Each structure stands twice: as structure tokens, then as C-alpha cells.
Coordinates of C-alpha atoms in Angstrom, one line a residue:
X4 CA 58.5 -107.2 25.0
X5 CA 56.6 -107.5 28.3
X6 CA 53.4 -105.3 28.5
X7 CA 54.7 -103.6 31.6
X8 CA 57.7 -102.3 29.6
X9 CA 55.2 -100.6 27.3
X10 CA 53.8 -98.4 30.1
X11 CA 54.5 -94.7 29.9
X12 CA 57.2 -93.4 32.3
X13 CA 54.7 -91.4 34.4
X14 CA 52.4 -94.4 34.9
X15 CA 55.3 -96.7 35.9
X16 CA 56.6 -94.1 38.4
X17 CA 53.1 -94.0 39.9
X18 CA 52.9 -97.7 40.2
X19 CA 56.4 -97.8 41.8
X20 CA 55.4 -95.2 44.4
X21 CA 53.0 -97.7 45.9
X22 CA 56.0 -100.0 46.6
X23 CA 57.8 -97.4 48.8
X24 CA 57.9 -97.8 52.6
X25 CA 55.3 -96.0 54.6
X26 CA 57.8 -94.9 57.3
X27 CA 61.5 -95.6 57.4
X28 CA 63.4 -95.8 54.1
X29 CA 66.4 -98.1 54.8
X30 CA 69.3 -98.9 52.5
X31 CA 68.2 -102.5 52.2
X32 CA 68.4 -104.2 48.8
X33 CA 65.2 -106.2 49.5
X34 CA 63.1 -103.1 50.1
X35 CA 62.1 -100.3 47.7
X36 CA 63.4 -98.1 46.3
X37 CA 66.6 -100.2 46.1
X38 CA 64.6 -103.3 45.3
X39 CA 63.3 -101.7 42.1
X40 CA 66.8 -101.2 40.8
X41 CA 67.5 -105.0 41.0
X42 CA 64.8 -106.2 38.7
X43 CA 65.8 -105.1 35.2
X44 CA 67.5 -102.3 33.4
X45 CA 64.2 -100.5 32.6
X46 CA 63.1 -100.5 36.2
X47 CA 66.5 -99.4 37.4
X48 CA 66.5 -96.4 35.0
X49 CA 63.0 -95.4 36.1
X50 CA 63.9 -95.6 39.8
X51 CA 67.2 -93.7 39.4
X52 CA 65.5 -91.0 37.3
X53 CA 62.7 -90.3 39.8
X54 CA 64.1 -87.9 42.5
X55 CA 60.9 -88.3 44.7
X56 CA 61.9 -91.9 45.5
X57 CA 65.1 -90.8 47.2
X58 CA 63.9 -87.9 49.4
X59 CA 63.5 -90.1 52.5
X60 CA 66.4 -92.0 54.3
X61 CA 66.7 -93.8 57.6
X62 CA 70.3 -94.1 58.6
X63 CA 70.7 -96.9 61.1
X64 CA 74.2 -96.7 62.4
X65 CA 75.1 -100.4 62.3
X66 CA 76.7 -102.5 59.7
X67 CA 78.2 -105.9 59.3
X68 CA 81.8 -106.9 59.4
X69 CA 84.1 -107.7 56.5
X70 CA 87.5 -109.4 57.0
X71 CA 88.8 -107.7 53.9
X72 CA 87.9 -104.1 55.0
X73 CA 89.0 -102.0 57.9
X74 CA 86.7 -100.0 60.1
X75 CA 87.7 -96.9 58.2
X76 CA 86.9 -98.4 54.9
X77 CA 83.5 -99.6 56.0
X78 CA 82.6 -96.2 57.3
X79 CA 83.8 -94.6 54.1
X80 CA 81.7 -96.9 51.9
X81 CA 78.6 -96.4 54.0
X82 CA 79.1 -92.7 53.8
X83 CA 79.5 -92.7 50.1
X84 CA 76.3 -94.8 49.8
X85 CA 74.4 -92.1 51.8
X86 CA 75.8 -89.4 49.5
X87 CA 74.7 -91.2 46.4
X88 CA 71.2 -91.8 47.8
X89 CA 70.6 -88.2 48.9
X90 CA 72.1 -86.8 45.6
X91 CA 69.5 -88.8 43.7
X92 CA 66.9 -86.5 45.3
X93 CA 68.2 -83.7 43.1
X94 CA 67.7 -81.0 45.6
X95 CA 64.2 -81.9 46.7
X96 CA 63.3 -81.4 50.4
X97 CA 64.7 -84.3 52.4
X98 CA 63.4 -86.3 55.4
X99 CA 66.3 -87.9 57.2
X100 CA 66.3 -89.9 60.4
X101 CA 69.5 -91.1 62.1
X102 CA 69.8 -93.6 64.9
X103 CA 73.2 -94.1 66.5
X104 CA 74.5 -97.6 67.2
X105 CA 74.5 -96.8 70.9
X106 CA 70.8 -96.2 71.2
X107 CA 68.3 -98.6 72.7
X108 CA 66.8 -99.2 69.3
X109 CA 69.8 -101.4 68.4
X110 CA 70.4 -103.0 71.8
X111 CA 70.3 -106.5 70.4
X112 CA 73.4 -105.7 68.3
X113 CA 77.0 -105.1 69.4
X114 CA 77.3 -101.6 70.8
X115 CA 80.6 -100.1 69.8
X116 CA 81.3 -96.8 68.2
X117 CA 82.2 -98.3 64.8
X118 CA 79.8 -96.0 63.1
X119 CA 77.4 -94.2 65.4
X120 CA 79.8 -91.8 67.0
X121 CA 82.0 -91.3 63.9
X122 CA 81.8 -87.7 62.7
X123 CA 82.1 -88.7 59.1
X124 CA 78.5 -90.0 58.8
X125 CA 77.0 -87.1 60.7
X126 CA 79.1 -84.7 58.7
X127 CA 77.6 -86.1 55.5
X128 CA 74.1 -85.6 56.8
X129 CA 75.0 -82.0 57.8
X130 CA 76.3 -81.3 54.3
X131 CA 72.8 -81.7 53.0
X132 CA 71.3 -79.3 55.5
X133 CA 70.1 -76.8 52.9
X134 CA 67.5 -79.4 51.7
X135 CA 66.5 -80.7 55.2
X136 CA 62.8 -80.7 55.6
X137 CA 62.3 -83.3 58.4
X138 CA 65.2 -84.2 60.6
X139 CA 65.0 -86.9 63.3
X140 CA 68.1 -87.6 65.4
X141 CA 68.5 -90.3 68.0
X142 CA 72.0 -89.7 69.2
X143 CA 74.4 -89.3 72.1
X144 CA 74.5 -85.7 73.5
X145 CA 78.0 -85.3 72.4
X146 CA 77.1 -86.1 68.8
X147 CA 74.9 -83.0 68.5
X148 CA 78.1 -81.0 68.4
X149 CA 78.5 -82.1 64.8
X150 CA 75.7 -79.8 63.9
X151 CA 76.7 -76.9 66.1
X152 CA 78.4 -75.0 63.1
X153 CA 75.1 -74.8 61.2
X154 CA 73.0 -71.6 61.4
X155 CA 69.5 -70.7 60.3
X156 CA 70.8 -69.7 56.9
X157 CA 72.0 -73.3 56.4
X158 CA 68.5 -74.8 56.9
X159 CA 66.1 -72.7 54.9
X160 CA 63.6 -75.6 54.4
X161 CA 63.7 -77.2 57.8
X162 CA 60.1 -77.7 59.1
X163 CA 60.3 -80.5 61.6
X164 CA 63.1 -81.4 64.1
X165 CA 63.0 -84.3 66.5
X166 CA 65.8 -85.0 68.9
X167 CA 66.2 -87.8 71.3
X168 CA 69.5 -87.8 73.0
X169 CA 71.2 -89.7 75.8
X170 CA 74.5 -90.0 77.6
X171 CA 76.5 -87.4 79.4
X172 CA 75.4 -83.8 79.7
X173 CA 75.7 -81.4 76.8
X174 CA 78.8 -79.2 77.2
X175 CA 78.3 -75.7 78.5
X176 CA 77.6 -73.2 75.7
X177 CA 75.7 -70.0 75.4
X178 CA 73.7 -70.9 72.3
X179 CA 73.6 -74.6 71.4
X180 CA 72.5 -75.6 67.9
X181 CA 72.0 -72.2 66.3
X182 CA 70.2 -73.9 63.3
X183 CA 67.2 -74.3 65.6
X184 CA 66.3 -70.8 64.7
X185 CA 65.3 -72.0 61.2
X186 CA 62.8 -69.6 59.7
X187 CA 60.5 -72.4 58.5
X188 CA 60.5 -74.5 61.6
X189 CA 57.0 -75.4 62.7
X190 CA 57.3 -78.6 64.7
X191 CA 59.7 -79.5 67.5
X192 CA 59.9 -82.8 69.4
X193 CA 62.3 -83.4 72.3
X194 CA 62.6 -86.8 74.0
X195 CA 64.6 -87.5 77.1
X196 CA 66.7 -84.5 76.2
X197 CA 69.4 -82.7 78.1
X198 CA 68.7 -79.7 75.9
X199 CA 65.8 -79.1 78.3
X200 CA 68.3 -77.8 80.8
X201 CA 69.2 -75.2 78.3
X202 CA 65.7 -74.6 77.1
X203 CA 65.4 -70.9 77.5
X204 CA 68.7 -70.1 75.7
X205 CA 67.7 -72.2 72.7
X206 CA 67.2 -70.0 69.7
X207 CA 63.9 -71.6 68.6
X208 CA 61.3 -69.2 67.3
X209 CA 58.7 -70.4 69.8
X210 CA 56.0 -68.0 68.5
X211 CA 56.0 -69.6 65.1
X212 CA 55.7 -73.2 66.2
X213 CA 52.4 -75.1 65.5
X214 CA 53.5 -78.4 67.1
X215 CA 55.5 -78.9 70.3
X216 CA 56.2 -82.2 72.1
X217 CA 58.5 -82.3 75.1
X218 CA 58.5 -85.7 76.8
X219 CA 60.8 -87.5 79.2
X220 CA 60.3 -90.9 80.7
X221 CA 63.5 -91.4 82.8
X222 CA 64.6 -88.7 85.2
X223 CA 63.8 -85.3 86.7
X224 CA 66.6 -83.4 85.0
X225 CA 65.3 -83.9 81.5
X226 CA 61.7 -83.1 82.4
X227 CA 59.9 -79.8 82.4
X228 CA 58.7 -78.4 85.7
X229 CA 55.6 -76.3 86.2
X230 CA 57.5 -73.0 86.0
X231 CA 59.3 -74.0 82.8
X232 CA 56.1 -75.2 81.2
X233 CA 54.4 -71.9 81.9
X234 CA 57.3 -69.9 80.6
X235 CA 57.5 -72.0 77.5
X236 CA 53.7 -71.9 76.7
X237 CA 53.6 -68.1 77.2
X238 CA 55.9 -67.9 74.1
X239 CA 54.0 -70.4 71.9
X240 CA 50.9 -68.5 71.0
X241 CA 50.4 -70.3 67.6
X242 CA 50.5 -73.9 68.9
X243 CA 47.9 -76.3 67.4
X244 CA 49.2 -79.5 68.9
X245 CA 51.1 -79.7 72.3
X246 CA 52.3 -82.7 74.3
X247 CA 54.2 -82.1 77.6
X248 CA 55.4 -84.3 80.4
X249 CA 55.6 -82.1 83.5
X250 CA 57.1 -82.8 86.9
X251 CA 55.1 -81.8 90.0
X252 CA 57.6 -79.3 91.2
X253 CA 58.7 -75.6 90.7
X254 CA 62.0 -74.4 89.4
X255 CA 63.1 -72.6 92.6
X256 CA 61.8 -75.0 95.2
X257 CA 63.2 -78.1 96.9
X258 CA 62.2 -80.8 94.5
X259 CA 60.7 -83.3 97.0
X260 CA 60.0 -81.2 100.1
X261 CA 56.5 -81.0 101.7
X262 CA 57.6 -78.6 104.4
X263 CA 56.8 -75.3 102.8
X264 CA 53.9 -74.3 100.5
X265 CA 55.4 -73.1 97.2
X266 CA 53.9 -70.2 95.4
X267 CA 52.6 -70.6 91.9
X268 CA 50.7 -67.8 90.1
X269 CA 51.0 -68.3 86.3
X270 CA 49.7 -65.6 84.0
X271 CA 47.0 -66.3 81.5
X272 CA 48.3 -68.6 78.7
X273 CA 46.5 -67.5 75.6
X274 CA 46.6 -70.5 73.2
X275 CA 43.7 -69.6 71.0
X276 CA 44.7 -71.9 68.1
X277 CA 45.4 -75.0 70.3
X278 CA 43.3 -78.1 69.2
X279 CA 45.2 -81.0 70.8
X280 CA 46.6 -80.9 74.3
X281 CA 48.3 -83.9 76.0
X282 CA 49.6 -83.4 79.5
X283 CA 51.3 -86.1 81.5
X284 CA 51.7 -84.9 85.1
X285 CA 54.6 -86.7 86.8
X286 CA 54.7 -87.7 90.5
X287 CA 56.0 -85.2 93.1
X288 CA 55.4 -84.0 96.6
X289 CA 51.8 -83.6 97.7
X290 CA 52.3 -79.8 98.4
X291 CA 52.4 -79.3 94.6
X292 CA 49.3 -81.2 93.7
X293 CA 46.9 -78.2 94.0
X294 CA 49.1 -76.3 91.5
X295 CA 47.8 -78.6 88.7
X296 CA 44.4 -77.0 88.9
X297 CA 46.1 -73.6 88.9
X298 CA 48.0 -74.6 85.8
X299 CA 44.9 -75.7 83.9
X300 CA 43.1 -72.5 85.0
X301 CA 45.7 -70.5 83.3
X302 CA 45.2 -72.2 80.0
X303 CA 42.8 -70.4 77.6
X304 CA 42.1 -73.0 74.8
X305 CA 38.7 -72.3 73.3
X306 CA 39.5 -74.3 70.1
X307 CA 40.6 -77.5 71.9
X308 CA 39.2 -80.7 70.4
X309 CA 41.5 -83.3 71.9
X310 CA 42.4 -83.5 75.5
X311 CA 44.6 -86.2 77.2
X312 CA 45.6 -86.1 80.8
X313 CA 47.1 -89.3 82.1
X314 CA 49.2 -88.5 85.0
X315 CA 51.0 -90.9 87.4
X316 CA 50.1 -89.4 90.8
X317 CA 47.5 -91.3 92.8
X318 CA 46.8 -88.5 95.3
X319 CA 45.2 -85.9 93.1
X320 CA 41.9 -84.9 94.9
X321 CA 40.0 -84.0 91.8
X322 CA 40.2 -83.8 88.0
X323 CA 42.6 -80.9 87.8
X324 CA 41.7 -80.0 84.2
X325 CA 38.1 -79.2 85.0
X326 CA 38.7 -75.4 84.4
X327 CA 39.2 -76.2 80.7
X328 CA 36.1 -78.4 80.6
X329 CA 33.9 -75.8 82.3
X330 CA 34.8 -73.0 79.8
X331 CA 33.7 -73.0 76.2
X332 CA 35.4 -75.7 74.2
X333 CA 35.0 -78.1 71.3
X334 CA 36.4 -81.3 72.8
X335 CA 35.6 -84.4 70.8
X336 CA 38.3 -86.8 72.0
X337 CA 39.3 -87.3 75.6
X338 CA 41.8 -89.7 77.3
X339 CA 41.9 -89.6 81.1
X340 CA 43.1 -91.5 84.1
X341 CA 40.0 -91.0 86.2
X342 CA 41.2 -89.4 89.4
X343 CA 38.8 -88.0 91.9
X344 CA 35.2 -88.9 92.7
X345 CA 32.4 -90.4 90.7
X346 CA 30.6 -87.1 90.8
X347 CA 33.7 -85.3 89.3
X348 CA 33.8 -87.7 86.4
X349 CA 30.1 -87.4 85.7
X350 CA 30.3 -83.7 85.8
X351 CA 33.2 -83.9 83.4
X352 CA 31.2 -86.0 81.0
X353 CA 28.2 -83.7 81.3
X354 CA 30.4 -80.8 80.3
X355 CA 31.6 -82.5 77.1
X356 CA 28.4 -83.1 75.1
X357 CA 30.3 -83.1 71.7
X358 CA 32.5 -86.1 72.8
X359 CA 33.0 -88.8 70.1
X360 CA 36.0 -90.7 71.5
X361 CA 36.5 -91.5 75.2
X362 CA 39.3 -93.5 76.8
X363 CA 39.1 -93.9 80.6
X364 CA 41.3 -95.8 83.0
X365 CA 40.9 -96.2 86.8
X366 CA 44.4 -97.3 87.2
X367 CA 47.2 -95.0 88.4
X368 CA 50.9 -95.7 88.7
X369 CA 53.4 -94.2 91.1
X370 CA 57.2 -94.8 91.1
X371 CA 56.9 -97.3 88.3
X372 CA 54.4 -99.6 90.2
X373 CA 50.7 -99.6 90.3
X374 CA 49.2 -98.1 93.5
X375 CA 47.4 -100.2 96.1
X376 CA 44.3 -98.1 95.6
X377 CA 43.4 -99.6 92.2
X378 CA 39.7 -99.5 93.0
X379 CA 39.3 -95.9 92.0
X380 CA 35.8 -94.8 93.1
X381 CA 35.2 -92.8 90.0
X382 CA 34.9 -95.9 87.8
X383 CA 32.4 -98.6 88.6
X384 CA 29.4 -100.1 86.9
X385 CA 27.4 -97.0 87.5
X386 CA 29.5 -95.3 84.8
X387 CA 27.8 -97.7 82.3
X388 CA 24.4 -96.8 83.8
X389 CA 25.0 -93.1 83.3
X390 CA 26.2 -93.6 79.7
X391 CA 23.3 -95.9 78.8
X392 CA 21.2 -94.0 76.4
X393 CA 18.0 -92.6 77.9
X394 CA 19.0 -93.7 81.4
X395 CA 17.8 -91.0 83.9
X396 CA 20.2 -89.5 86.3
X397 CA 19.6 -90.4 90.0
X398 CA 19.2 -86.8 90.9
X399 CA 16.8 -86.1 88.0
X400 CA 14.6 -89.1 87.8
X401 CA 11.9 -87.4 85.7
X402 CA 14.2 -86.6 82.8
X403 CA 14.7 -89.0 79.9
X404 CA 16.7 -86.7 77.7
X405 CA 19.9 -86.4 79.6
X406 CA 22.0 -89.1 77.9
X407 CA 25.6 -88.3 78.6
X408 CA 27.8 -87.8 75.5
X409 CA 25.1 -88.6 72.9
X410 CA 27.6 -88.5 70.0
X411 CA 29.9 -91.1 71.4
X412 CA 31.3 -93.4 68.8
X413 CA 34.4 -95.0 70.3
X414 CA 35.2 -96.0 73.9
X415 CA 38.0 -97.7 75.8
X416 CA 37.4 -98.3 79.5
X417 CA 40.0 -99.9 81.8
X418 CA 38.0 -100.8 85.0
X419 CA 39.5 -101.4 88.5
X420 CA 41.1 -104.7 89.1
X421 CA 38.7 -105.8 91.9
X422 CA 35.5 -104.5 90.2
X423 CA 32.7 -107.1 90.1
X424 CA 30.8 -106.4 86.9
X425 CA 29.0 -109.0 85.0
X426 CA 28.4 -109.2 81.3
X427 CA 24.6 -108.8 82.0
X428 CA 25.4 -105.3 83.3
X429 CA 27.4 -104.5 80.2
X430 CA 24.7 -105.6 77.7
X431 CA 22.1 -102.8 78.3
X432 CA 24.8 -100.2 77.8
X433 CA 26.1 -101.8 74.6
X434 CA 22.6 -102.2 73.1
X435 CA 21.5 -98.7 74.0
X436 CA 24.4 -97.4 72.1
X437 CA 24.1 -99.7 69.1
X438 CA 21.0 -101.6 67.9
X439 CA 18.5 -100.0 70.3
X440 CA 20.0 -96.5 70.3
X441 CA 17.5 -93.7 70.1
X442 CA 17.4 -91.6 67.0
X443 CA 19.3 -88.7 68.6
X444 CA 22.2 -90.9 69.9
X445 CA 25.1 -91.9 67.7
X446 CA 25.9 -95.6 67.2
X447 CA 29.1 -97.0 68.7
X448 CA 31.6 -98.1 66.2
X449 CA 34.3 -99.3 68.6
X450 CA 34.0 -100.6 72.2
X451 CA 37.1 -101.9 74.0
X452 CA 36.5 -103.0 77.6
X453 CA 39.1 -104.2 80.1
X454 CA 37.8 -105.7 83.3
X455 CA 38.4 -108.5 85.8
X456 CA 37.0 -112.0 85.0
X457 CA 34.1 -112.5 87.5
X458 CA 32.4 -115.3 85.7
X459 CA 33.4 -118.2 83.5
X460 CA 34.5 -117.6 79.9
X461 CA 31.8 -120.0 78.6
X462 CA 29.0 -118.0 80.4
X463 CA 30.3 -114.8 78.9
X464 CA 30.2 -116.3 75.4
X465 CA 26.7 -117.8 76.0
X466 CA 25.2 -114.5 77.0
X467 CA 26.8 -112.6 74.1
X468 CA 26.0 -115.2 71.5
X469 CA 22.4 -115.5 72.6
X470 CA 21.8 -111.8 72.1
X471 CA 20.5 -111.3 68.6
X472 CA 20.5 -107.5 68.9
X473 CA 24.2 -107.6 69.6
X474 CA 24.7 -109.9 66.6
X475 CA 23.0 -107.3 64.5
X476 CA 25.4 -104.6 65.7
X477 CA 28.4 -106.8 65.0
X478 CA 27.2 -107.4 61.5
X479 CA 26.8 -103.7 61.1
X480 CA 30.5 -103.2 61.9
X481 CA 30.8 -102.8 65.6
X482 CA 34.3 -103.5 66.8
X483 CA 33.8 -105.1 70.2
X484 CA 36.8 -106.2 72.2
X485 CA 36.5 -107.5 75.8
X486 CA 39.7 -108.1 77.7
X487 CA 39.4 -110.1 80.9
X488 CA 42.2 -110.2 83.4
X489 CA 42.7 -112.0 86.7
X490 CA 41.9 -110.2 89.9
X491 CA 45.6 -109.8 90.8
X492 CA 47.9 -106.9 91.0
X493 CA 50.3 -106.5 88.0
X494 CA 54.0 -106.5 88.7
X495 CA 54.8 -103.3 86.8
X496 CA 53.1 -100.1 85.6
X497 CA 51.6 -100.4 82.1
X498 CA 54.0 -99.3 79.4
X499 CA 52.9 -96.4 77.3
X500 CA 54.3 -97.8 74.0
X501 CA 52.4 -101.1 73.9
X502 CA 50.6 -102.0 70.8
X503 CA 46.8 -102.4 71.0
X504 CA 45.1 -105.5 69.7
X505 CA 44.3 -105.5 66.0
X506 CA 40.8 -104.5 65.0
X507 CA 38.3 -107.4 65.1
X508 CA 34.6 -107.7 64.9
X509 CA 34.2 -109.5 68.2
X510 CA 36.7 -111.0 70.6
X511 CA 36.8 -112.1 74.2
X512 CA 40.4 -112.4 75.2
X513 CA 41.4 -115.5 77.2
X514 CA 42.4 -114.8 80.8
X515 CA 46.1 -115.5 81.5
X516 CA 47.9 -116.7 84.6
X517 CA 50.3 -113.8 84.9
X518 CA 50.6 -110.2 83.7
X519 CA 52.8 -109.7 80.7
X520 CA 54.5 -106.4 79.9
X521 CA 53.8 -104.3 76.9
X522 CA 51.6 -106.4 74.7
X523 CA 49.0 -107.6 77.3
X524 CA 48.8 -105.1 80.1
X525 CA 46.0 -102.7 79.3
X526 CA 46.6 -99.0 79.0
X527 CA 45.0 -96.1 77.3
X528 CA 44.8 -95.7 73.6
X529 CA 46.6 -92.8 72.0
X530 CA 43.8 -91.6 69.7

């Protein structure tokens, strides 16, 4: 008998648990847990008798064809497989994700309604509602009606709900999806969702939520406006994490009119538990821009540790979130599109002495294209001077103790397209934050810099390779990545879902002839 067959059941179960997927559990025979059932009888018995292996399932509503089976038979077989899988969990809390065949995720396949819109599959998922723990739906709006019969009593364990919907508008109803009043619900994620138009009637217990994300990337109708955001946040007093995309408009105003000055006087928004705030201001008429400062003034977030504001409007006169920065806070991570003046940005960095991670971009987008004013004055080589450890400020030349952000450990800077900055100017900054850093300044662990190529690639390599101090920092673990791009305007706005380069000790990327979407256009990291 093989030695592995002599292992105790508990040890074998523990070993098998490391074979399970880290995210989506698909019904593929070549992936665990199904793969474990195809090796031998012993392994099959262990897999089938371990309910924890079957508590996650990703239902991807697409399947192959079979000349011997009708569409109805295929749907029936698939549904029975889902039942068998979920029953093996033996009543443990379930994490289920469902993607309809009509979604963009399966655009490379034939898009018919063979499975995605069939109520049979969604009905099976609904039948396990009493053990739902996490539910992720990517469906057509009409398909949500398959869950409209469920109430809060049918989902006692539901903790997280994520809904991304598309298609025609949700039918008129007084109280859509009653199960959203689930007593254990703590996290809500809405993406491109027509439910936003019915936001206030939704029966969600807003006051008990700790995580809220409402994002829309396509149109005005599925986006929050400033009034809606204020009304919503006033009910969410226990939020810890919040991500909102907000249109620059008010609910009862002409959406794109600059003729009249709309009134906006939000009450104090007391979010005393909020630690992570991500706000994505969307473009709108210039008459609404000053309301962003008013919005941030209303936010009372003394426990905030992570702030991200990466809007798409190029006419914001200052950093609208400064009211948060100038009040007591605990910000350690910040991601910004650096609107406003250089003085505004330096003041912001002065007011965040606990900062450990900083991502800055000078680039703004407007109506899906980069603006002509890509040379944002707030980011130039003087930023590196101010962040160089022990470098005195111009207005306080006698001081040598005013290093900005002394605890900085990770940076990501996307400089303007036409900025002329040489590697010799970058070196003092890098060394002052690594090998030559003063005792009271933290060492950089990661530095990702994106800037135009103003000198030959060989000369950049020569300077960096000749610096022994930098070599010492790299050997100590510094992740240095320098991305050079041509001094030309990209064709499209950077995409927010691109994947950043894999970690590496030291890399200078090769310049390329044209801008490429997603994988090679720089944009800010989501820490």
C-alpha cells in the first residue's frame, strides 16, 4: 500500500485543502475539488466526505453542445450537477457566484439564452438560500426577478451580496429583492446597476453595513449623484470600507447645465468607523465642481487610514479632499490624481506625516480621452526634491528636519507626458530613501516610476548600474521598476482594470512605438 494511503484522514484532508482554488471554484474535472475524485477510490471518498471542499461554487452559464441531448436535457443535467455539488456541503455556509452567458465575461463564446436566462438554474441557486453566505451575481436585470420571492427569513446567514446587472431596466416595483434586508448582511457591492435608480426603496439595513461599494463605469443613470451619495452615507454610520463613483451633478438639477448655480448644503456625515475611502468623481458641468469640496467638508472620518480620490475631471481648481487631510486623521495609504497646484500637493503631503504608501498621477481623463493639459503643474521634478530625505524646503532653508512623509515605504508616480526628468535627478531621491536614508526615515521597499524617455536606454542603464549604493539597496530587497514611455499622447484613457507588472528587483521597461491598452498604459495602483 502506498504511504500516502496510510495517512490519517485529517492529515489527508489538510493536504487536499492546499489543492483547492484560491478564488473561483468551477465544475471542471481538471481542477480541485473534482480532480481529487478522479485519482483513486480512497481520494474520492475523502473528497466526498469533506463538506468544506464543496462550500464554494462558481456557476459559469455556458456549456458545450451534445448532438444526443436537447437543450432542456443539458440544462437539467447541469442543474442536477449544481445540486449534487452544493448538497455535499452538508448545510455549511455557501459562497456562490453566478455569471450569465450574456455577460461580457463570456463574450468570446456564443451568446444565446441556452442557460444564462433559464429560470431552472437560478431557481436551484435560490433553493439553497438558507445557507448563502456570500452571493455574487452577474446577470441581466430581468433575471433578478428569480430571487424576488425570497425574504430576509430565507437568508439568515447572508453576509455579502455583490450584484452586477445589465440589460433593460428593472420593472417597476415598490420593494425589489426583499431578501436584501438580511439580518446578517454586512457587505454590499453594486456594479453598473439599475438598482441604483431604486436605491432608497431598497430594504437594505444600511446602518449595519461595514462595507459598501457602488461603482458604475458606463452611464449617468446607474451612477450616484452628490445628493444620493449624501443621503446614503447619512444612513451608513458603521461603515469601515467605502467605494463610490459619483457624478458631478445634483438630483434635482439639470444634469449638464452651467446656467444656474445649484445649491448643495449636506449635513455632517459622521462616519467614525471608516478606515478606507475611495471616491471616483465623474465629469460634469463646471458649476458643480466646487461642491466636491463641500462634500468632503461634510465627511467626518477621524479613523481613516486609506484615501483614494482619482476623478476624471480636469478642471478641479484644487485638491477637494483637503478638508479631510487638514482634520485629525490616520492616513497611511493615499492614491491621488494630482489636480491643483504644486503648493496644494505639498501641503497635502505635509499634512499626512504617517503616510507609508503613496500613488500619484498627473494624468486626468475626460470623456474617455486624456486631456490636452497633461503637464499638470503639481507634479514635476521638484516633487522628488521635496521628498528627498533631509532636503530643506525652499521657504524654510534653515531647516533640515522637514522631510516629507518620513515613513514612506512604497511609491508609484506617473509623471506628465512632456516632463523632462533625467535619471540623475531621480538618483538622489532614491538613495536618500534607501541606502543613504537618515535613521529617522523609513527605507523604500517599492518604487514604481512612470515617465517619458528623455535619454537613451543605454545611458539610463549605465547610470543605474554604476551606482553601488543603489545596487546595495536592490540586494536588500528594493523593488524598483522604471517605465519609460514616448512623449506622445495615448489614444485612450487608462483602463482601471489593468494588471500591474509582476514584482521584480530591478527593471527598466523598453519604450514602445505606440500605446497599448490595459497592460501597458500606466495608471494608479489599487493598494
